[in-house]
Coordinates of C-alpha atoms and ligand atoms in Angstrom, one line a residue:
X23 CA 0.0 0.0 0.0
X24 CA 1.3 3.5 -0.9
X25 CA 2.2 5.5 2.2
X26 CA 0.2 8.6 3.1
X27 CA 1.3 12.1 2.1
X28 CA 0.8 15.1 4.3
X29 CA 1.4 18.8 3.7
X30 CA 1.8 21.2 6.6
X31 CA 0.8 24.9 6.8
X32 CA 1.8 27.1 9.7
X33 CA 0.6 30.6 10.4
X34 CA 2.6 32.8 12.8
X35 CA -0.2 35.3 13.3
X36 CA -0.6 38.2 15.8
X37 CA -2.4 36.3 18.6
X38 CA -1.5 32.7 18.0
X39 CA 0.4 30.1 16.0
X40 CA -1.7 27.8 14.0
X41 CA -1.1 24.7 12.1
X42 CA -3.1 22.6 9.6
X43 CA -2.1 19.3 7.9
X44 CA -3.8 18.2 4.7
X45 CA -3.6 14.7 3.1
X46 CA -2.9 14.0 -0.6
X47 CA -6.6 14.7 -1.3
X48 CA -6.1 18.1 0.4
X49 CA -8.5 17.2 3.2
X50 CA -7.7 18.7 6.5
X51 CA -6.5 15.9 8.8
X52 CA -5.1 17.9 11.7
X53 CA -5.7 21.5 13.0
X54 CA -4.3 23.1 16.2
X55 CA -3.2 26.4 17.6
X56 CA -1.1 27.9 20.5
X57 CA -2.6 31.0 21.8
X58 CA 0.1 33.4 23.0
X59 CA -1.6 35.2 25.9
X60 CA -3.4 32.0 27.1
X61 CA -0.9 29.3 26.5
X62 CA 2.4 31.3 27.0
X63 CA 1.4 33.6 29.9
X64 CA 5.1 33.9 30.9
X65 CA 5.5 36.4 28.1
X66 CA 2.7 38.6 29.5
X67 CA 1.5 39.8 26.0
X68 CA -2.0 41.2 25.4
X69 CA -3.3 40.0 22.1
X70 CA 0.1 38.7 21.4
X71 CA 1.8 42.1 21.6
X72 CA 3.2 44.8 23.9
X73 CA 1.9 48.3 23.3
X74 CA 4.5 50.8 24.6
X75 CA 3.6 53.8 26.6
X76 CA 3.7 56.1 23.5
X77 CA 0.8 54.0 22.2
X78 CA 2.5 54.0 18.9
X79 CA 5.2 51.5 19.3
X80 CA 4.0 47.8 19.2
X81 CA 6.3 44.9 19.5
X82 CA 6.2 41.1 20.2
X83 CA 8.9 38.9 21.9
X84 CA 10.6 36.9 19.2
X85 CA 11.2 34.0 21.7
X86 CA 7.5 33.7 22.3
X87 CA 7.0 32.8 18.6
X88 CA 9.8 30.2 18.9
X89 CA 8.5 28.7 22.0
X90 CA 5.0 28.5 20.4
X91 CA 6.6 26.4 17.7
X92 CA 8.2 24.1 20.3
X93 CA 4.8 23.7 22.0
X94 CA 2.7 23.1 18.9
X95 CA 5.1 20.4 17.5
X96 CA 5.2 18.7 20.9
X97 CA 1.4 18.7 20.9
X98 CA 1.3 17.2 17.4
X99 CA 3.8 14.5 18.5
X100 CA 1.9 13.6 21.6
X101 CA -1.3 13.3 19.6
X102 CA 0.5 10.6 17.5
X103 CA 0.8 12.8 14.3
X104 CA 3.1 11.0 11.9
X105 CA 5.7 13.5 10.9
X106 CA 7.5 11.0 8.7
X107 CA 4.7 11.2 6.1
X108 CA 5.1 15.0 5.6
X109 CA 6.3 15.6 2.1
X110 CA 6.5 19.4 2.3
X111 CA 5.6 22.3 4.6
X112 CA 5.2 26.0 4.2
X113 CA 3.9 28.8 6.4
X114 CA 2.8 32.4 6.7
X115 CA 3.5 35.2 9.2
X116 CA 1.8 38.4 10.1
X117 CA 3.0 40.8 7.5
X118 CA 5.6 43.6 7.9
X119 CA 7.1 42.6 11.3
X120 CA 10.9 42.3 11.4
X121 CA 13.3 40.0 13.2
X122 CA 17.0 40.9 13.9
X123 CA 19.4 37.9 14.0
X124 CA 22.7 38.5 15.8
X125 CA 26.0 38.1 14.1
X126 CA 27.1 34.5 14.2
X127 CA 23.7 32.9 14.4
X128 CA 23.7 31.4 10.9
X129 CA 26.2 28.8 12.1
X130 CA 24.2 28.0 15.2
X131 CA 21.1 27.5 13.0
X132 CA 22.9 25.1 10.8
X133 CA 24.0 23.0 13.8
X134 CA 20.9 22.8 16.1
X135 CA 21.1 20.0 18.7
X136 CA 18.0 17.9 18.7
X137 CA 18.2 17.3 22.4
X138 CA 16.9 20.8 23.4
X139 CA 13.9 22.9 22.5
X140 CA 14.4 25.6 19.9
X141 CA 13.6 28.5 22.3
X142 CA 16.5 27.4 24.5
X143 CA 18.9 26.9 21.6
X144 CA 18.1 30.4 20.2
X145 CA 17.8 32.3 23.4
X146 CA 20.6 34.7 22.8
X147 CA 20.5 34.8 18.9
X148 CA 18.6 38.1 18.5
X149 CA 20.0 41.6 18.6
X150 CA 16.5 42.8 19.2
X151 CA 14.5 40.6 21.7
X152 CA 11.2 42.3 20.8
X153 CA 10.3 42.6 17.1
X154 CA 8.4 45.6 15.7
X155 CA 5.1 44.3 14.2
X156 CA 2.4 45.5 11.9
X157 CA 0.4 47.4 14.6
X158 CA 3.3 49.8 15.0
X159 CA 2.7 53.4 13.9
X160 CA 5.8 55.1 15.3
X161 CA 7.8 55.7 12.1
X162 CA 6.0 58.7 10.5
X163 CA 9.3 60.6 10.3
X164 CA 11.0 57.7 8.5
X165 CA 8.1 57.4 6.1
X166 CA 8.3 61.1 5.1
X167 CA 12.1 60.8 4.6
X168 CA 11.7 57.7 2.4
X169 CA 9.0 59.3 0.2
X170 CA 11.1 62.4 -0.3
X171 CA 14.2 60.4 -1.1
X172 CA 12.4 58.7 -4.0
X173 CA 10.5 61.7 -5.3
X174 CA 7.3 61.6 -3.4
X175 CA 4.6 59.3 -2.2
X176 CA 3.2 58.5 -5.6
X177 CA 6.6 57.7 -6.9
X178 CA 7.2 55.3 -4.0
X179 CA 3.9 53.6 -4.7
X180 CA 4.8 53.2 -8.4
X181 CA 8.0 51.4 -7.4
X182 CA 7.0 49.4 -4.3
X183 CA 3.2 49.2 -4.7
X184 CA 2.5 51.5 -1.6
X185 CA 3.3 54.9 -0.4
X186 CA 5.2 54.8 2.8
X187 CA 3.3 53.3 5.7
X188 CA 4.5 53.3 9.3
X189 CA 4.2 49.5 9.6
X190 CA 6.1 48.7 6.4
X191 CA 9.4 47.0 7.2
X192 CA 11.9 49.5 5.5
X193 CA 10.6 52.3 7.7
X194 CA 10.8 50.1 10.8
X195 CA 14.4 49.1 10.0
X196 CA 15.3 52.8 9.4
X197 CA 14.0 53.5 12.9
X198 CA 16.0 50.7 14.4
X199 CA 19.2 52.0 12.6
X200 CA 18.6 55.6 13.8
X201 CA 17.6 54.9 17.4
X202 CA 19.7 51.8 18.1
X203 CA 22.7 51.9 15.7
X204 CA 24.5 49.2 17.8
X205 CA 21.7 46.8 17.4
X206 CA 21.8 47.4 13.6
X207 CA 25.5 46.9 13.5
X208 CA 25.3 43.6 15.5
X209 CA 22.6 42.3 13.1
X210 CA 23.7 39.7 10.6
X211 CA 20.3 39.1 8.9
X212 CA 16.9 40.8 9.0
X213 CA 14.0 38.6 8.4
X214 CA 10.2 39.2 8.0
X215 CA 8.2 37.1 10.4
X216 CA 7.4 34.7 7.6
X217 CA 11.1 34.2 6.5
X218 CA 12.2 34.1 10.1
X219 CA 9.7 31.2 10.7
X220 CA 11.0 29.5 7.4
X221 CA 14.5 29.8 8.8
X222 CA 13.6 27.9 11.9
X223 CA 12.5 24.9 9.7
X224 CA 15.3 25.3 7.2
X225 CA 18.1 25.5 9.7
X226 CA 19.5 28.5 7.8
X227 CA 18.4 32.0 6.8
X228 CA 15.5 31.7 4.5
X229 CA 15.0 34.2 1.7
X230 CA 12.0 36.6 1.7
X231 CA 9.4 35.8 -0.9
X232 CA 8.1 38.3 -3.5
X233 CA 4.7 38.6 -2.0
X234 CA 5.5 39.3 1.6
X235 CA 8.5 41.3 0.4
X236 CA 6.1 43.7 -1.2
X237 CA 5.0 44.9 2.3
X238 CA 8.4 46.5 3.0
X239 CA 8.4 49.7 0.9
X240 CA 11.7 48.2 -0.4
X241 CA 10.9 45.8 -3.2
X242 CA 10.6 46.9 -6.8
X243 CA 7.3 45.0 -7.5
X244 CA 7.7 44.9 -11.3
X245 CA 11.4 43.9 -11.4
X246 CA 11.1 41.8 -8.3
X247 CA 14.5 43.1 -7.0
X248 CA 15.3 45.2 -4.0
X249 CA 15.2 49.0 -5.0
X250 CA 18.6 50.5 -4.4
X251 CA 17.1 53.9 -3.8
X252 CA 14.8 52.6 -1.2
X253 CA 17.4 50.6 0.6
X254 CA 19.8 53.5 0.7
X255 CA 17.2 55.8 2.2
X256 CA 16.5 53.3 5.0
X257 CA 19.9 52.1 6.3
X258 CA 23.5 51.4 5.0
X259 CA 24.5 47.9 4.0
X260 CA 20.8 46.8 4.1
X261 CA 21.0 44.7 0.9
X262 CA 23.4 42.3 2.6
X263 CA 21.3 42.1 5.7
X264 CA 18.1 41.3 3.8
X265 CA 19.5 38.5 1.6
X266 CA 17.8 37.5 -1.7
X267 CA 14.1 37.6 -2.7
X268 CA 12.5 34.5 -4.3
X269 CA 9.3 33.5 -5.9
X270 CA 6.6 32.5 -3.3
X271 CA 6.4 28.9 -4.5
X272 CA 10.2 28.2 -4.4
X273 CA 11.4 25.1 -2.6
X274 CA 14.1 26.4 -0.2
X275 CA 15.6 23.1 0.7
X276 CA 15.0 20.1 3.0
X277 CA 13.8 20.5 6.6
X278 CA 16.7 20.9 9.1
X279 CA 18.0 17.6 10.6
X280 CA 16.9 19.0 13.9
X281 CA 13.3 18.1 13.0
X282 CA 14.3 14.7 11.6
X283 CA 15.9 13.7 14.9
X284 CA 13.6 15.4 17.3
X285 CA 10.2 14.8 15.7
X286 CA 10.8 12.1 13.1
X287 CA 10.4 14.2 9.9
X288 CA 11.6 12.5 6.8
X289 CA 15.0 14.0 5.6
X290 CA 13.3 14.5 2.2
X291 CA 10.6 16.8 3.6
X292 CA 10.8 20.1 1.7
X293 CA 10.5 23.6 3.0
X294 CA 8.6 25.8 0.5
X295 CA 9.0 29.6 0.9
X296 CA 6.9 31.2 3.7
X297 CA 4.8 34.3 2.8
X298 CA 2.6 36.9 4.4
X299 CA -0.7 35.9 6.1
X300 CA -2.8 37.8 3.6
X301 CA -1.1 36.4 0.5
X302 CA -1.4 32.9 2.1
X303 CA -5.1 33.5 2.6
X304 CA -5.5 34.4 -1.0
X305 CA -4.1 30.9 -1.8
X306 CA -6.3 29.2 0.8
X307 CA -9.5 31.0 -0.2
X308 CA -8.9 30.0 -3.8
X309 CA -9.8 33.5 -4.9
X310 CA -10.8 34.0 -8.6
X311 CA -10.6 37.2 -10.5
X312 CA -13.8 39.2 -9.7
X313 CA -14.1 37.7 -6.2
X314 CA -13.4 39.9 -3.1
X315 CA -11.9 38.3 0.0
X316 CA -12.7 39.8 3.4
X317 CA -10.5 38.5 6.2
X318 CA -11.8 39.2 9.8
X319 CA -8.8 38.4 12.0
X320 CA -6.9 40.6 14.4
X321 CA -6.8 43.1 11.5
X322 CA -9.6 43.2 9.0
X323 CA -8.3 43.1 5.4
X324 CA -9.9 43.1 2.1
X325 CA -8.1 41.7 -1.0
X326 CA -8.5 41.2 -4.7
X327 CA -6.6 39.2 -7.3
X328 CA -5.6 41.7 -10.0
X329 CA -3.6 41.6 -13.3
X330 CA -3.0 45.2 -14.0
X331 CA -2.1 47.1 -10.8
X332 CA -2.4 50.8 -10.5
X333 CA -0.6 51.6 -7.3
X334 CA -2.2 54.6 -5.6
X335 CA -1.9 56.6 -2.4
X336 CA -4.4 54.4 -0.7
X337 CA -4.1 50.6 -0.4
X338 CA -1.3 48.3 -1.3
X339 CA -0.3 46.3 -4.3
X340 CA 1.6 43.1 -3.5
X341 CA 3.1 40.5 -5.9
X342 CA 0.7 37.6 -6.3
X343 CA 1.7 34.7 -4.2
X344 CA 0.1 32.1 -6.5
X345 CA 0.6 33.4 -10.1
X346 CA 4.1 35.1 -10.5
X347 CA 3.0 37.5 -13.2
X348 CA -0.2 38.7 -11.4
X349 CA -0.7 41.0 -8.3
X350 CA -3.0 41.3 -5.4
X351 CA -4.6 44.6 -4.0
X352 CA -5.0 44.8 -0.3
X353 CA -6.7 47.2 2.1
X354 CA -5.9 46.9 5.8
X355 CA -8.1 48.0 8.7
X356 CA -6.3 47.9 12.0
X357 CA -9.4 48.2 14.2
X358 CA -10.8 44.7 13.4
X359 CA -11.5 41.9 15.9
X360 CA -10.0 43.7 19.0
X361 CA -12.4 46.6 18.4
X362 CA -15.3 44.2 18.0
X363 CA -14.2 42.5 21.3
X364 CA -14.1 45.8 23.1
X365 CA -17.6 46.9 22.0
X366 CA -18.8 43.4 22.8
X367 CA -17.4 43.7 26.3
X368 CA -18.6 47.3 26.8
X369 CA -22.2 46.8 25.4
X370 CA -23.1 43.2 26.2
X371 CA -22.2 40.5 28.7
X372 CA -19.0 39.8 26.8
X373 CA -20.4 36.9 24.8
X374 CA -20.6 36.8 21.0
X375 CA -24.2 35.4 21.5
X376 CA -25.3 38.6 23.1
X377 CA -23.5 40.7 20.6
X378 CA -25.4 38.7 17.9
X379 CA -28.7 39.2 19.6
X380 CA -28.1 43.0 19.5
X381 CA -27.4 42.7 15.8
X382 CA -30.6 40.7 15.2
X383 CA -32.7 43.1 17.4
X384 CA -31.8 46.2 15.4
X385 CA -32.7 46.8 11.8
X386 CA -30.4 47.2 8.7
X387 CA -29.5 50.9 8.4
X388 CA -29.7 51.3 12.2
X389 CA -32.4 54.0 11.7
X390 CA -29.8 56.4 10.3
X391 CA -27.2 56.2 13.1
X392 CA -23.6 55.9 12.0
X393 CA -20.5 55.3 14.0
X394 CA -16.7 55.3 13.6
X395 CA -14.8 53.1 16.1
X396 CA -11.0 53.6 15.9
X397 CA -9.6 52.7 19.3
X398 CA -6.1 52.9 17.8
X399 CA -4.9 55.1 14.9
X400 CA -6.6 53.4 11.9
X401 CA -4.7 52.7 8.6
X402 CA -7.7 52.9 6.3
X403 CA -8.5 55.9 6.7
X404 CA -5.9 57.5 8.8
X405 CA -8.2 58.6 11.7
X406 CA -8.6 57.9 15.4
X407 CA -11.3 58.0 18.1
X408 CA -14.9 57.1 18.4
X409 CA -17.3 59.3 16.5
X410 CA -21.1 58.9 16.4
X411 CA -23.7 60.7 14.2
X412 CA -27.4 60.4 14.6
X413 CA -30.1 60.3 11.9
X414 CA -30.2 64.2 11.9
X415 CA -26.5 64.3 11.2
X416 CA -25.7 65.5 14.6
X417 CA -22.6 64.4 16.5
X418 CA -23.7 62.5 19.6
X419 CA -21.7 61.2 22.6
X420 CA -23.4 57.9 23.0
X421 CA -25.8 55.4 21.4
X422 CA -28.0 52.8 23.2
X423 CA -26.0 49.6 23.5
X424 CA -27.7 47.6 20.7
X425 CA -27.4 50.6 18.4
X426 CA -23.8 50.9 19.2
X427 CA -23.1 47.3 18.3
X428 CA -24.9 47.6 14.9
X429 CA -23.2 51.0 14.2
X430 CA -19.8 49.4 14.8
X431 CA -20.4 46.4 12.4
X432 CA -22.2 48.4 9.7
X433 CA -19.5 51.1 9.9
X434 CA -16.7 48.6 9.6
X435 CA -18.3 47.1 6.5
X436 CA -19.3 50.5 4.9
X437 CA -15.7 51.6 5.2
X438 CA -14.6 48.4 3.4
X439 CA -17.1 48.9 0.6
X440 CA -16.3 52.6 0.1
X441 CA -12.5 52.1 0.1
X442 CA -12.7 49.1 -2.2
X443 CA -14.7 51.2 -4.6
X444 CA -12.2 53.9 -4.4
X445 CA -9.6 51.3 -5.6
X446 CA -11.8 50.8 -8.6
X447 CA -13.6 47.6 -7.5
X448 CA -17.2 47.3 -8.7
X449 CA -19.8 45.0 -7.3
X450 CA -21.4 43.0 -10.1
X451 CA -24.3 40.6 -10.1
X452 CA -21.8 37.6 -10.1
X453 CA -19.7 39.1 -7.2
X454 CA -18.8 36.6 -4.5
X455 CA -17.5 37.7 -1.1
X456 CA -15.2 35.1 0.4
X457 CA -15.0 35.5 4.1
X458 CA -12.3 34.2 6.4
X459 CA -10.6 34.8 9.7
X460 CA -11.9 34.4 13.3
X461 CA -15.0 36.5 13.0
X462 CA -16.1 34.7 9.8
X463 CA -17.5 32.0 12.0
X464 CA -20.2 34.6 13.1
X465 CA -23.2 34.5 10.7
X466 CA -24.8 37.6 12.2
X467 CA -21.7 39.6 11.4
X468 CA -21.5 38.0 7.9
X469 CA -25.2 39.0 7.3
X470 CA -24.3 42.7 7.8
X471 CA -21.4 42.2 5.4
X472 CA -23.7 40.7 2.8
X473 CA -26.3 43.5 3.2
X474 CA -23.8 46.3 3.0
X475 CA -22.1 44.9 -0.1
X476 CA -25.5 43.6 -1.5
X477 CA -23.6 40.4 -2.5
X478 CA -23.6 36.7 -1.2
X479 CA -21.0 35.7 1.3
X480 CA -19.2 32.3 1.0
X481 CA -16.8 30.6 3.4
X482 CA -14.5 27.6 3.4
X483 CA -14.6 24.8 6.0
X484 CA -11.9 26.4 8.1
X485 CA -11.6 30.1 9.2
X486 CA -7.8 29.6 9.1
X487 CA -7.3 30.2 5.4
X488 CA -3.7 31.4 5.8
X489 CA -2.7 28.0 7.2
X490 CA -4.7 26.1 4.7
X491 CA -3.3 28.2 1.9
X492 CA 0.2 27.3 3.1
X493 CA -0.6 23.6 3.2
X494 CA -1.8 24.0 -0.4
X495 CA 1.3 26.0 -1.3
X496 CA 3.5 23.3 0.2
X497 CA 1.8 20.6 -2.0
X498 CA 2.0 22.9 -5.1
X499 CA 5.7 23.7 -4.4
X500 CA 6.5 20.0 -4.4
X501 CA 4.2 18.9 -7.2
X502 CA 5.3 21.6 -9.6
X503 CA 8.8 20.1 -9.5
X504 CA 7.4 16.9 -11.1
X505 CA 5.0 18.5 -13.5
X506 CA 4.5 22.2 -14.4
X507 CA 1.1 22.4 -12.7
X508 CA -0.3 25.7 -11.3
X509 CA -1.7 26.0 -7.8
X510 CA -5.1 26.3 -9.4
X511 CA -4.6 22.7 -10.9
X512 CA -3.3 21.4 -7.6
X513 CA -6.2 22.7 -5.5
X514 CA -9.0 21.4 -7.9
X515 CA -9.3 18.6 -5.3
X516 CA -10.1 21.0 -2.5
X517 CA -13.6 21.4 -1.1
X518 CA -16.0 23.9 -2.8
X519 CA -16.9 27.2 -1.1
X520 CA -20.1 27.2 0.9
X521 CA -22.7 29.9 0.5
X522 CA -23.5 31.0 4.0
X523 CA -25.6 34.3 3.6
X524 CA -27.3 36.3 1.0
X525 CA -28.3 39.9 1.1
X526 CA -31.8 40.7 2.6
X527 CA -34.3 42.1 0.1
X528 CA -34.2 45.8 0.0
X529 CA -30.7 46.0 1.5
X530 CA -29.4 48.0 -1.4
X531 CA -32.0 50.7 -1.0
X532 CA -31.1 51.1 2.7
X533 CA -27.3 51.2 2.3
X534 CA -27.1 53.4 -0.8
X535 CA -27.9 56.6 1.0
X536 CA -26.2 55.5 4.2
X537 CA -22.9 54.8 2.4
X538 CA -23.0 58.3 1.0
X539 CA -23.5 59.7 4.4
X540 CA -20.8 57.5 5.8
X541 CA -18.3 58.8 3.3
X542 CA -19.1 62.3 4.1
X543 CA -18.8 61.9 7.8
X544 CA -15.5 60.0 7.2
X545 CA -14.0 63.2 5.8
X546 CA -15.1 65.0 8.9
X547 CA -13.6 62.3 11.1
X548 CA -10.2 62.4 9.3
X549 CA -10.1 66.2 9.6
X550 CA -10.9 66.0 13.3
X551 CA -8.3 63.3 13.8
X552 CA -5.6 65.4 12.3
Ligands
ADP6 P1 -5.2 36.2 13.8 O1 -5.0 35.2 12.7 O2 -5.0 37.6 13.5 O3 -4.6 35.7 15.1 P2 -7.9 35.1 13.7 O4 -8.2 35.1 12.3 O5 -7.7 33.8 14.3 O6 -6.8 36.2 14.1 O7 -9.1 35.8 14.5 C1 -9.0 36.0 15.9 C2 -10.2 36.8 16.3 O8 -11.4 36.1 15.9 C3 -10.4 37.0 17.8 O9 -9.7 38.2 18.2 C4 -11.9 37.1 18.0 O10 -12.3 38.4 18.3 C5 -12.5 36.7 16.7 N1 -13.6 35.8 16.8 C6 -13.5 34.4 17.2 N2 -14.7 33.9 17.2 C7 -15.6 34.8 16.9 C8 -17.1 35.0 16.8 N3 -17.9 33.9 17.1 N4 -17.6 36.1 16.5 C9 -16.8 37.2 16.3 N5 -15.5 37.2 16.3 C10 -14.9 36.1 16.7
XUL7 C1 -1.6 43.7 6.3 C2 -1.4 43.9 7.7 C3 -2.1 42.8 8.6 C4 -1.0 41.8 9.1 C5 -1.5 41.0 10.3 O1 -1.0 44.8 5.5 O2 -0.7 44.7 8.2 O3 -3.1 42.3 8.1 O4 -0.6 41.0 8.0 O5 -2.5 40.1 10.0

């Protein structure tokens, strides 16, 4: 009998490390997670991060991510998971975060002793113990400097797919270089969270892939090479510290012997390039041109598969992780799940059930009440604070609790529709919204999404599409060696999307005027925030 084949996908996300294993039919056979706050309380993070007192600087301890990997692999081992059948693995990381490996670590990575857990072996290998992550917004000065150096925001967008954004890695590295030059000097390699995680499996520094590399303000997204101008504007000698960039489906090499000896992996198991969580989700959601994906995780994101990018001052263009000649457009909303959790706790008993009851007891359109809920400085649009407007267009300081809950959810989705349309996206009769991320389990939230977009919402069997996408990418990376198949061919086997909600009759009539008012108030809110 032929032996089984498994493919593993990992996701080093903001609040947890997740893993999915699929078999050769791409059916999910194992799924697990390690929640940073709950399962690794010794690090004392909140939502997987530390917010510094300036409220702008947001970091995560790099050893926590490594310990989470130790824990999840131990859990798999004790559950009897047969690592020897894993043919290939890949993974994803929260985008933009950066990891600083200390001089001399490459050698250590290549000679890991299987007798000890990784977090012990790598304890003193980082020149920065706490990595800047995507929630950070402390690098405005570095952003302006970079834009000026390349001839303005639009020029930078034309080169790298985005104007300068505070969380983008080039600006974060520039800040480290300026504020902690000794750290920068001691650093032998700078990885993204994705390529850092790949390095742990590879037992060597893993290259950055094109797609996650597009979130750095450093990569020329058409030539797929580091932009010399951008590198020079951020820090000296940066090219050497970043290493090369590779296509997202590249096989990087076999898994490190550490995993062979400690967990029983086959020495032939391949590591396929890791990528960003949003690009990985695009693969996991099996997005087609015309679909719109809405990810409701720690951040909310909205992304599209595009062929002809037009980089603008809002939104991002990334290299496509699946089809090397194509691109993906992405909008990121920082106040996603954590904001929903806050309003859930403030306005109901703290349970999603009660949150949902409030959504069901209020009517679409919320009788004209509109709210903006930006607990932290939002990315799309750049605005902060809580702002409420009643049906008479007056600013008010509070709403009844049920109204507040609906205003939050409707506001979040109206913002997504308005900004997607500004990027040129048009909702057509055949439009499908593919929802993913933790909150996509919540049908009442998805009903509002469907009503606001006046389009049906589909999901896949798991909310962890980034993990699943990486398991698919691992299979594809391996199979394309044998035959020149595309990811689309490989994932034909995967389960179909499931239709979960359709828009209510008349929703378009309700939201048309409300969207117009939301857009007008948004301009007011942006002005007030600045
Ligand atoms: P990440 O990958 O960024 O760690 P996930 O996609 O796993 O995040 O989503 C985690 C979030 O999902 C949690 O912060 C939680 O608020 C949200 N969530 C989980 N279950 C529900 C639910 N039933 N309704 C709404 N939100 C939910
Ligand atoms: C995307 C972004 C976030 C992170 C964390 O640009 O900043 O979505 O990838 O999920």
